[in-house]
GROMACS .gro file of N, CA and C in nm:
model
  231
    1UNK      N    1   0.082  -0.119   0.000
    1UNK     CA    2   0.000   0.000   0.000
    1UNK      C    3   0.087   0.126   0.000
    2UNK      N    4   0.186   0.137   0.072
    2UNK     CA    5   0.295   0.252   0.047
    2UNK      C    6   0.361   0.281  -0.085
    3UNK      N    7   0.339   0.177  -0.147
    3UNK     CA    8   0.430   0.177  -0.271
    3UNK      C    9   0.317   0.209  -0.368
    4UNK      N   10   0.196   0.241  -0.346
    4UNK     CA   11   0.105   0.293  -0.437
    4UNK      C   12   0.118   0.439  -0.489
    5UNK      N   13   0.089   0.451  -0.582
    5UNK     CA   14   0.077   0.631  -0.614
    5UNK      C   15  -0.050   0.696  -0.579
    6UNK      N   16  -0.011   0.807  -0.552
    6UNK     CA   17  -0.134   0.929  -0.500
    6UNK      C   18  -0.191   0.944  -0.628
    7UNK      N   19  -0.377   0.892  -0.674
    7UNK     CA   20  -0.422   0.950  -0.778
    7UNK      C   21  -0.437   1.090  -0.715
    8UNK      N   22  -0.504   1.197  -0.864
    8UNK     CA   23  -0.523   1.285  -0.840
    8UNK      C   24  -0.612   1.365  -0.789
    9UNK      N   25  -0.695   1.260  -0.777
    9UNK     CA   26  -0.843   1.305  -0.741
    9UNK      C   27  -0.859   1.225  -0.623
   10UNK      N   28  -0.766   1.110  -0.523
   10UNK     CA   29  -0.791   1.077  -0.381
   10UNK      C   30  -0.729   1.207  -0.322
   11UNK      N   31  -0.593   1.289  -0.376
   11UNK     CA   32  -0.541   1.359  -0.312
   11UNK      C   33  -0.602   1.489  -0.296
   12UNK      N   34  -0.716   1.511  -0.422
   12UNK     CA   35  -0.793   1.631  -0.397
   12UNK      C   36  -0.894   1.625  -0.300
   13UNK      N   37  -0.919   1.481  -0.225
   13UNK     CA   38  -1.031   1.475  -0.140
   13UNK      C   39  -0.969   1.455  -0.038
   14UNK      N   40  -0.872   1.421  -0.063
   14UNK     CA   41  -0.764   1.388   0.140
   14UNK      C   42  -0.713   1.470   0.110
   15UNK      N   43  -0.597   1.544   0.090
   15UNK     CA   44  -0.521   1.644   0.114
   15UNK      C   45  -0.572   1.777   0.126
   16UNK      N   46  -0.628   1.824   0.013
   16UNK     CA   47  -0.692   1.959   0.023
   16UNK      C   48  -0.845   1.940   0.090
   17UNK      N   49  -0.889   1.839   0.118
   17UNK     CA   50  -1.014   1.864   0.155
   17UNK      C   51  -1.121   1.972   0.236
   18UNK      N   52  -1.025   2.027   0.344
   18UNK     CA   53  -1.077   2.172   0.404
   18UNK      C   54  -1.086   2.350   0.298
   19UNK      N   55  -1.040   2.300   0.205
   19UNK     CA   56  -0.979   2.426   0.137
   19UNK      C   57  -1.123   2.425  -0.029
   20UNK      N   58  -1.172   2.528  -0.048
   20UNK     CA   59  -1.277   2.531  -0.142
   20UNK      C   60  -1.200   2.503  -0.283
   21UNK      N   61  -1.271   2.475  -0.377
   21UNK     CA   62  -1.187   2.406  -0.490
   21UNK      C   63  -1.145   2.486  -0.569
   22UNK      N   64  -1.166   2.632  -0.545
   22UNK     CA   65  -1.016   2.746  -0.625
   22UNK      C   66  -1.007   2.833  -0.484
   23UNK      N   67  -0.829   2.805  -0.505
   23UNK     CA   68  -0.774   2.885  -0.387
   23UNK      C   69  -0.720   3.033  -0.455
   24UNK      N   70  -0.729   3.109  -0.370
   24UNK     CA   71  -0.667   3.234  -0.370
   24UNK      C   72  -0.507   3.248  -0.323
   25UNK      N   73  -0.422   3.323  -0.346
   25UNK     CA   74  -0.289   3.310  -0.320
   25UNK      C   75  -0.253   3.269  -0.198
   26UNK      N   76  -0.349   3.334  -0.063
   26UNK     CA   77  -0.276   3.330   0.069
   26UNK      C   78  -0.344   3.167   0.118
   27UNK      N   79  -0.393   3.115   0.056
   27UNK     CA   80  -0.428   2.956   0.070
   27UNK      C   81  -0.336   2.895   0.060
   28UNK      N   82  -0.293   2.890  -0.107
   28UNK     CA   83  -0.186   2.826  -0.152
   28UNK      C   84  -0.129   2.797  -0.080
   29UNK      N   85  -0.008   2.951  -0.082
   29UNK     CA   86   0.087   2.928  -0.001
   29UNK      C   87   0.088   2.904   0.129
   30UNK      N   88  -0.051   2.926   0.227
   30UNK     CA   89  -0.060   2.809   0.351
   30UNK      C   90  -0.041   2.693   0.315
   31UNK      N   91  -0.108   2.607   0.220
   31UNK     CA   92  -0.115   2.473   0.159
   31UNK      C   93   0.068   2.442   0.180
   32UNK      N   94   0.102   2.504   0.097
   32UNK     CA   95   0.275   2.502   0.032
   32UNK      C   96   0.368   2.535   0.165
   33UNK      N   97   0.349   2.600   0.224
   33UNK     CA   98   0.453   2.610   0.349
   33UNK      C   99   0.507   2.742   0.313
   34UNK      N  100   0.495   2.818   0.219
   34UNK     CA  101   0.564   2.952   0.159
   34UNK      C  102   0.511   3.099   0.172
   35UNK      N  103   0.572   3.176   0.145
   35UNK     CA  104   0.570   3.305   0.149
   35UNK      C  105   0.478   3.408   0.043
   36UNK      N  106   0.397   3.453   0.032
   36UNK     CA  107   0.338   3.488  -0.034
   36UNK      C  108   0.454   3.540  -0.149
   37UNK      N  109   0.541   3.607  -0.125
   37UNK     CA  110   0.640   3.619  -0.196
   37UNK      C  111   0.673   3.524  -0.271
   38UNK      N  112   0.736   3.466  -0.239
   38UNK     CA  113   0.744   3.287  -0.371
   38UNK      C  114   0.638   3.264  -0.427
   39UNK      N  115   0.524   3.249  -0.374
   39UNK     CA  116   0.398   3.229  -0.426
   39UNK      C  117   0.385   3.325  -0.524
   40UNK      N  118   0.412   3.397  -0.536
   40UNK     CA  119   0.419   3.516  -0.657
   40UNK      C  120   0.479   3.476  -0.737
   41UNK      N  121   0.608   3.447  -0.735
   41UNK     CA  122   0.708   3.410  -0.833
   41UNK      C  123   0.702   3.308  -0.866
   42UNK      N  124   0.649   3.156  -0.822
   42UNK     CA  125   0.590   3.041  -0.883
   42UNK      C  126   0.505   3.099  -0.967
   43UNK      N  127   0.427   3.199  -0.954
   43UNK     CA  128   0.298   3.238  -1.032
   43UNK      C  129   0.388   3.291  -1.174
   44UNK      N  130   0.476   3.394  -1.158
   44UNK     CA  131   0.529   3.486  -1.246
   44UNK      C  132   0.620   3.416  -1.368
   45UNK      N  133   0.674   3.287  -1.252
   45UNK     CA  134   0.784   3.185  -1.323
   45UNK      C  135   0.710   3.084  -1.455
   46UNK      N  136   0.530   3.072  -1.450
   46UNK     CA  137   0.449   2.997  -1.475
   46UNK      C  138   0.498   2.887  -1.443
   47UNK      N  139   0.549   2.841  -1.282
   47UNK     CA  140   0.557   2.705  -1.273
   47UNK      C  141   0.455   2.628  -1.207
   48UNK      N  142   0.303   2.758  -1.150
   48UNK     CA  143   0.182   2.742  -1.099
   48UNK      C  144   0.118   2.772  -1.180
   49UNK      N  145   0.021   2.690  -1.263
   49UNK     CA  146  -0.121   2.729  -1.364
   49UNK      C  147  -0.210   2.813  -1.228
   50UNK      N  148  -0.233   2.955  -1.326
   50UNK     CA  149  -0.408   3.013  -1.264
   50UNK      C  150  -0.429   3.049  -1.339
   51UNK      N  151  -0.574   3.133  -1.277
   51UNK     CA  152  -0.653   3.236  -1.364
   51UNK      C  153  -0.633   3.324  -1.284
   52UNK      N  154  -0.657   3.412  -1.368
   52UNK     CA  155  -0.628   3.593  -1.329
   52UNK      C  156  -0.798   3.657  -1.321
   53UNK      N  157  -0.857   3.658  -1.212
   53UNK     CA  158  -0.971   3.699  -1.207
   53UNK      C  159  -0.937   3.891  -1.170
   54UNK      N  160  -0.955   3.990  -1.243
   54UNK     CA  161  -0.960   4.089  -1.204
   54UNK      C  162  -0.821   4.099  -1.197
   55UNK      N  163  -0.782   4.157  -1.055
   55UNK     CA  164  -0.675   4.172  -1.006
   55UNK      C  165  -0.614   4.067  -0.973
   56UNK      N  166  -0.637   3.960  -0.945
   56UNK     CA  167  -0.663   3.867  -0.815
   56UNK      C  168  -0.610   3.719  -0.930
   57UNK      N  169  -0.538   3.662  -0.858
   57UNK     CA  170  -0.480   3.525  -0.907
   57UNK      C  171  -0.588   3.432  -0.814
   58UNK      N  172  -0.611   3.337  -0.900
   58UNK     CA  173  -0.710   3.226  -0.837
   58UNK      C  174  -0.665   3.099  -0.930
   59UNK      N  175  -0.638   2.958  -0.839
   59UNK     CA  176  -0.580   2.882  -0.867
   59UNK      C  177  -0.681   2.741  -0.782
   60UNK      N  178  -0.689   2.667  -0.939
   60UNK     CA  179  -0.837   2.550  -0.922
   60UNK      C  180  -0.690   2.455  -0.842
   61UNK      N  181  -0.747   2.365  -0.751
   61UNK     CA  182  -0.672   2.253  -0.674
   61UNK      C  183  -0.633   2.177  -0.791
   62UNK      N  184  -0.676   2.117  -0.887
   62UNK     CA  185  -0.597   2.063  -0.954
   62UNK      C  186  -0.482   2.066  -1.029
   63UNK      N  187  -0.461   2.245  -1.058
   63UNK     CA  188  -0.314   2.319  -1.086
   63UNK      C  189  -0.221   2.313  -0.964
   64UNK      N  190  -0.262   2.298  -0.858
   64UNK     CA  191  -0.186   2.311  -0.737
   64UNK      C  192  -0.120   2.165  -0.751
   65UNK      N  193  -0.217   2.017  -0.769
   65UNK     CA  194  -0.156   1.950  -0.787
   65UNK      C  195  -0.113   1.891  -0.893
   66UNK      N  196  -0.096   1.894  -1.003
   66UNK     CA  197  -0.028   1.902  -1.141
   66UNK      C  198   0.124   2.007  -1.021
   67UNK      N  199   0.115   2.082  -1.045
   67UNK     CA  200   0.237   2.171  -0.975
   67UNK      C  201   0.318   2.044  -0.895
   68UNK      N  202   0.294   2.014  -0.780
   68UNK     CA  203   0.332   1.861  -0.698
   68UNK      C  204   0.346   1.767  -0.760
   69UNK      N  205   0.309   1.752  -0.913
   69UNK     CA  206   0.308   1.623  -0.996
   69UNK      C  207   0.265   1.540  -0.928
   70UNK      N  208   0.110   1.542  -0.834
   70UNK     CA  209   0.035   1.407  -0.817
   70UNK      C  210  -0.050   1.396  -0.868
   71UNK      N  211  -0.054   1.258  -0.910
   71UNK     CA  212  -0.145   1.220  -1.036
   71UNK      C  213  -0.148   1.166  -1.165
   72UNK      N  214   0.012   1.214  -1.180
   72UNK     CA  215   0.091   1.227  -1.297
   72UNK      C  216   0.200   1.107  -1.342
   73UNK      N  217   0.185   1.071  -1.467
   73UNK     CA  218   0.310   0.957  -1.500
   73UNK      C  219   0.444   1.049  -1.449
   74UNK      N  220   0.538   0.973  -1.454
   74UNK     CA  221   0.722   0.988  -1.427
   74UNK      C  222   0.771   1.090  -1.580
   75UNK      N  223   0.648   1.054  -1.703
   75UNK     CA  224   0.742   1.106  -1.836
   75UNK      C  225   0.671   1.233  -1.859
   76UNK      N  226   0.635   1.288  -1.760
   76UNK     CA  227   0.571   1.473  -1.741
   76UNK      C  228   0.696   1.562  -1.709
   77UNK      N  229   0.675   1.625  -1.800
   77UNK     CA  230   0.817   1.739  -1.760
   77UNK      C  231   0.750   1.876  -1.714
   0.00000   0.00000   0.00000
């Protein structure tokens, strides 16, 4: 059972489960352990998929995890 992989959609119901299904930046980066600062620059770097609502970056849980590569084969770059 350890040696199984995280699909992407058990991890959107166990992992994020407290969190609504598009986060806003200061989520994220609670989620992530980071600084709103980095969280910016993941954003700026496009190494985080969002949408740009208005002013405002908003990011669906499943870009968060694509980002973590869970879910994902080994031949995803």
């Amino acid at each position: 059972m350890a040696n199984e992989k995280l699909s992407q959609e058990k991890a959107y119901r166990i992992m994020l489960k407290g969190y609504p299904d598009v986060l806003d930046m200061k989520q994220m980066c609670k989620i992530l352990g980071i600084s709103l600062k980095t969280g910016y620059s993941l954003i700026q770097e496009n190494k985080i998929e969002c949408l740009k609502v208005g002013r405002a970056y908003k990011i669906p849980k499943p870009f968060l995890l694509s980002y973590l590569r869970i879910g994902h084969g080994s031949d995803r770059e």
